[in-house]
Amino acid sequence: MDRKIQVPISKEDAKSLRAGDYVYLTGTIYTARDAAHKRMQEALDAGQTLPIEMDRNVIYYMGPSPAREGRPIGSAGPTTASRMDKYAPNLIDLGLGAMIGKGKRSQAVIDAVV
């Protein structure tokens, strides 16, 4: 089924998604990989606030995208999600609405999503 969803994503929209849905997101989607997730965890451990609000927002696990001359961004393909698994449950607890990446997730992330 084709789904058009506005970000920040509502809990109702998130709960209604099913495997195989084609999802078209509109709104601000943040990109971050393992180094950014590590810095966010270090900030949280130090009692600091994060530079972005997690509540209902979406993080795209995107690899480096150096822009060619005259372009704002380069190739923006997904990176392996499992590298963020040790950080994801804490971000989900803070309200992270969705994650975009590739590959399998750990049981801890699956449990946090449920």
PDB file of C-alpha atoms in Angstrom:
ATOM      1  CA  MET A   1       0.000   0.000   0.000  1.00  0.00           C
ATOM      2  CA  ASP A   2       1.238   3.516  -0.764  1.00  0.00           C
ATOM      3  CA  ARG A   3       1.419   5.706   2.338  1.00  0.00           C
ATOM      4  CA  LYS A   4       2.039   9.464   2.429  1.00  0.00           C
ATOM      5  CA  ILE A   5       3.183  10.557   5.875  1.00  0.00           C
ATOM      6  CA  GLN A   6       4.109  13.944   7.294  1.00  0.00           C
ATOM      7  CA  VAL A   7       7.199  14.136   9.541  1.00  0.00           C
ATOM      8  CA  PRO A   8       7.205  14.441  12.541  1.00  0.00           C
ATOM      9  CA  ILE A   9       5.401  11.112  12.323  1.00  0.00           C
ATOM     10  CA  SER A  10       2.334  10.557  14.467  1.00  0.00           C
ATOM     11  CA  LYS A  11       2.134   7.478  16.675  1.00  0.00           C
ATOM     12  CA  GLU A  12      -1.011   6.458  14.802  1.00  0.00           C
ATOM     13  CA  ASP A  13       0.795   6.590  11.447  1.00  0.00           C
ATOM     14  CA  ALA A  14       3.770   4.661  12.832  1.00  0.00           C
ATOM     15  CA  LYS A  15       1.526   1.948  14.274  1.00  0.00           C
ATOM     16  CA  SER A  16      -0.429   1.621  11.030  1.00  0.00           C
ATOM     17  CA  LEU A  17       2.618   0.803   8.863  1.00  0.00           C
ATOM     18  CA  ARG A  18       3.002  -2.764   7.629  1.00  0.00           C
ATOM     19  CA  ALA A  19       5.856  -4.611   5.977  1.00  0.00           C
ATOM     20  CA  GLY A  20       5.740  -4.011   2.243  1.00  0.00           C
ATOM     21  CA  ASP A  21       4.166  -0.539   2.451  1.00  0.00           C
ATOM     22  CA  TYR A  22       5.647   2.100   0.182  1.00  0.00           C
ATOM     23  CA  VAL A  23       6.152   5.131   2.411  1.00  0.00           C
ATOM     24  CA  TYR A  24       6.567   8.681   1.113  1.00  0.00           C
ATOM     25  CA  LEU A  25       7.747  11.073   3.814  1.00  0.00           C
ATOM     26  CA  THR A  26       7.300  14.839   3.713  1.00  0.00           C
ATOM     27  CA  GLY A  27       9.097  17.068   6.178  1.00  0.00           C
ATOM     28  CA  THR A  28      12.502  17.293   7.808  1.00  0.00           C
ATOM     29  CA  ILE A  29      14.410  14.029   8.050  1.00  0.00           C
ATOM     30  CA  TYR A  30      17.696  14.034   9.949  1.00  0.00           C
ATOM     31  CA  THR A  31      20.713  12.032   8.816  1.00  0.00           C
ATOM     32  CA  ALA A  32      23.121  10.413  11.236  1.00  0.00           C
ATOM     33  CA  ARG A  33      25.350   7.376  11.398  1.00  0.00           C
ATOM     34  CA  ASP A  34      27.315   5.673  14.137  1.00  0.00           C
ATOM     35  CA  ALA A  35      29.686   8.565  14.957  1.00  0.00           C
ATOM     36  CA  ALA A  36      26.773  10.984  15.376  1.00  0.00           C
ATOM     37  CA  HIS A  37      24.879   8.451  17.470  1.00  0.00           C
ATOM     38  CA  LYS A  38      27.926   8.001  19.688  1.00  0.00           C
ATOM     39  CA  ARG A  39      28.139  11.785  20.209  1.00  0.00           C
ATOM     40  CA  MET A  40      24.427  11.940  21.039  1.00  0.00           C
ATOM     41  CA  GLN A  41      24.842   9.157  23.615  1.00  0.00           C
ATOM     42  CA  GLU A  42      27.858  10.914  25.141  1.00  0.00           C
ATOM     43  CA  ALA A  43      25.824  14.132  25.410  1.00  0.00           C
ATOM     44  CA  LEU A  44      22.962  12.290  27.112  1.00  0.00           C
ATOM     45  CA  ASP A  45      25.374  10.542  29.495  1.00  0.00           C
ATOM     46  CA  ALA A  46      26.795  13.972  30.397  1.00  0.00           C
ATOM     47  CA  GLY A  47      23.299  15.303  31.144  1.00  0.00           C
ATOM     48  CA  GLN A  48      23.264  17.566  28.081  1.00  0.00           C
ATOM     49  CA  THR A  49      20.380  18.116  25.717  1.00  0.00           C
ATOM     50  CA  LEU A  50      20.577  16.875  22.150  1.00  0.00           C
ATOM     51  CA  PRO A  51      20.932  19.337  19.274  1.00  0.00           C
ATOM     52  CA  ILE A  52      17.724  17.977  17.720  1.00  0.00           C
ATOM     53  CA  GLU A  53      14.395  16.965  19.215  1.00  0.00           C
ATOM     54  CA  MET A  54      13.814  13.210  18.995  1.00  0.00           C
ATOM     55  CA  ASP A  55      10.072  13.230  19.631  1.00  0.00           C
ATOM     56  CA  ARG A  56       8.355  11.779  16.535  1.00  0.00           C
ATOM     57  CA  ASN A  57      11.258  12.715  14.260  1.00  0.00           C
ATOM     58  CA  VAL A  58      12.951  10.465  11.703  1.00  0.00           C
ATOM     59  CA  ILE A  59      16.641   9.604  11.357  1.00  0.00           C
ATOM     60  CA  TYR A  60      17.978   8.324   8.033  1.00  0.00           C
ATOM     61  CA  TYR A  61      21.090   6.190   8.434  1.00  0.00           C
ATOM     62  CA  MET A  62      22.926   7.635   5.454  1.00  0.00           C
ATOM     63  CA  GLY A  63      26.506   7.111   4.392  1.00  0.00           C
ATOM     64  CA  PRO A  64      28.834   9.971   3.482  1.00  0.00           C
ATOM     65  CA  SER A  65      27.565  12.049   0.582  1.00  0.00           C
ATOM     66  CA  PRO A  66      30.309  14.365  -0.659  1.00  0.00           C
ATOM     67  CA  ALA A  67      28.834  16.702  -3.226  1.00  0.00           C
ATOM     68  CA  ARG A  68      30.229  17.014  -6.701  1.00  0.00           C
ATOM     69  CA  GLU A  69      31.070  20.535  -7.763  1.00  0.00           C
ATOM     70  CA  GLY A  70      27.931  22.626  -8.120  1.00  0.00           C
ATOM     71  CA  ARG A  71      25.727  20.129  -6.307  1.00  0.00           C
ATOM     72  CA  PRO A  72      24.289  20.510  -2.778  1.00  0.00           C
ATOM     73  CA  ILE A  73      24.683  16.808  -1.929  1.00  0.00           C
ATOM     74  CA  GLY A  74      26.152  13.648  -3.364  1.00  0.00           C
ATOM     75  CA  SER A  75      24.741  10.142  -3.432  1.00  0.00           C
ATOM     76  CA  ALA A  76      22.461   9.659  -0.428  1.00  0.00           C
ATOM     77  CA  GLY A  77      22.176   5.906   0.016  1.00  0.00           C
ATOM     78  CA  PRO A  78      21.309   4.076   3.242  1.00  0.00           C
ATOM     79  CA  THR A  79      23.963   2.595   5.499  1.00  0.00           C
ATOM     80  CA  THR A  80      23.766  -0.504   7.683  1.00  0.00           C
ATOM     81  CA  ALA A  81      21.331   0.086  10.528  1.00  0.00           C
ATOM     82  CA  SER A  82      22.803  -2.473  12.923  1.00  0.00           C
ATOM     83  CA  ARG A  83      25.768  -0.168  13.620  1.00  0.00           C
ATOM     84  CA  MET A  84      23.315   2.106  15.460  1.00  0.00           C
ATOM     85  CA  ASP A  85      21.673  -0.699  17.450  1.00  0.00           C
ATOM     86  CA  LYS A  86      23.486   0.040  20.725  1.00  0.00           C
ATOM     87  CA  TYR A  87      22.223   3.648  20.605  1.00  0.00           C
ATOM     88  CA  ALA A  88      18.748   3.254  19.084  1.00  0.00           C
ATOM     89  CA  PRO A  89      16.796   2.035  22.152  1.00  0.00           C
ATOM     90  CA  ASN A  90      17.721   5.187  24.111  1.00  0.00           C
ATOM     91  CA  LEU A  91      16.646   7.419  21.216  1.00  0.00           C
ATOM     92  CA  ILE A  92      13.406   5.472  20.850  1.00  0.00           C
ATOM     93  CA  ASP A  93      12.803   6.019  24.575  1.00  0.00           C
ATOM     94  CA  LEU A  94      13.208   9.757  23.879  1.00  0.00           C
ATOM     95  CA  GLY A  95      10.430   9.490  21.281  1.00  0.00           C
ATOM     96  CA  LEU A  96      12.268   8.853  18.008  1.00  0.00           C
ATOM     97  CA  GLY A  97       9.459   8.194  15.539  1.00  0.00           C
ATOM     98  CA  ALA A  98      11.211   6.214  12.809  1.00  0.00           C
ATOM     99  CA  MET A  99      14.559   5.078  11.470  1.00  0.00           C
ATOM    100  CA  ILE A 100      15.512   4.485   7.845  1.00  0.00           C
ATOM    101  CA  GLY A 101      18.383   2.164   7.031  1.00  0.00           C
ATOM    102  CA  LYS A 102      19.191  -1.252   5.662  1.00  0.00           C
ATOM    103  CA  GLY A 103      19.727  -4.637   7.195  1.00  0.00           C
ATOM    104  CA  LYS A 104      18.516  -6.502  10.238  1.00  0.00           C
ATOM    105  CA  ARG A 105      18.077  -4.957  13.672  1.00  0.00           C
ATOM    106  CA  SER A 106      18.966  -6.437  17.051  1.00  0.00           C
ATOM    107  CA  GLN A 107      16.364  -7.874  19.378  1.00  0.00           C
ATOM    108  CA  ALA A 108      16.947  -4.902  21.720  1.00  0.00           C
ATOM    109  CA  VAL A 109      15.901  -2.464  18.958  1.00  0.00           C
ATOM    110  CA  ILE A 110      12.920  -4.609  17.981  1.00  0.00           C
ATOM    111  CA  ASP A 111      11.819  -4.708  21.634  1.00  0.00           C
ATOM    112  CA  ALA A 112      12.233  -0.915  21.945  1.00  0.00           C
ATOM    113  CA  VAL A 113      10.112  -0.359  18.837  1.00  0.00           C
ATOM    114  CA  VAL A 114       7.382  -2.668  20.130  1.00  0.00           C
TER     115      VAL A 114
END
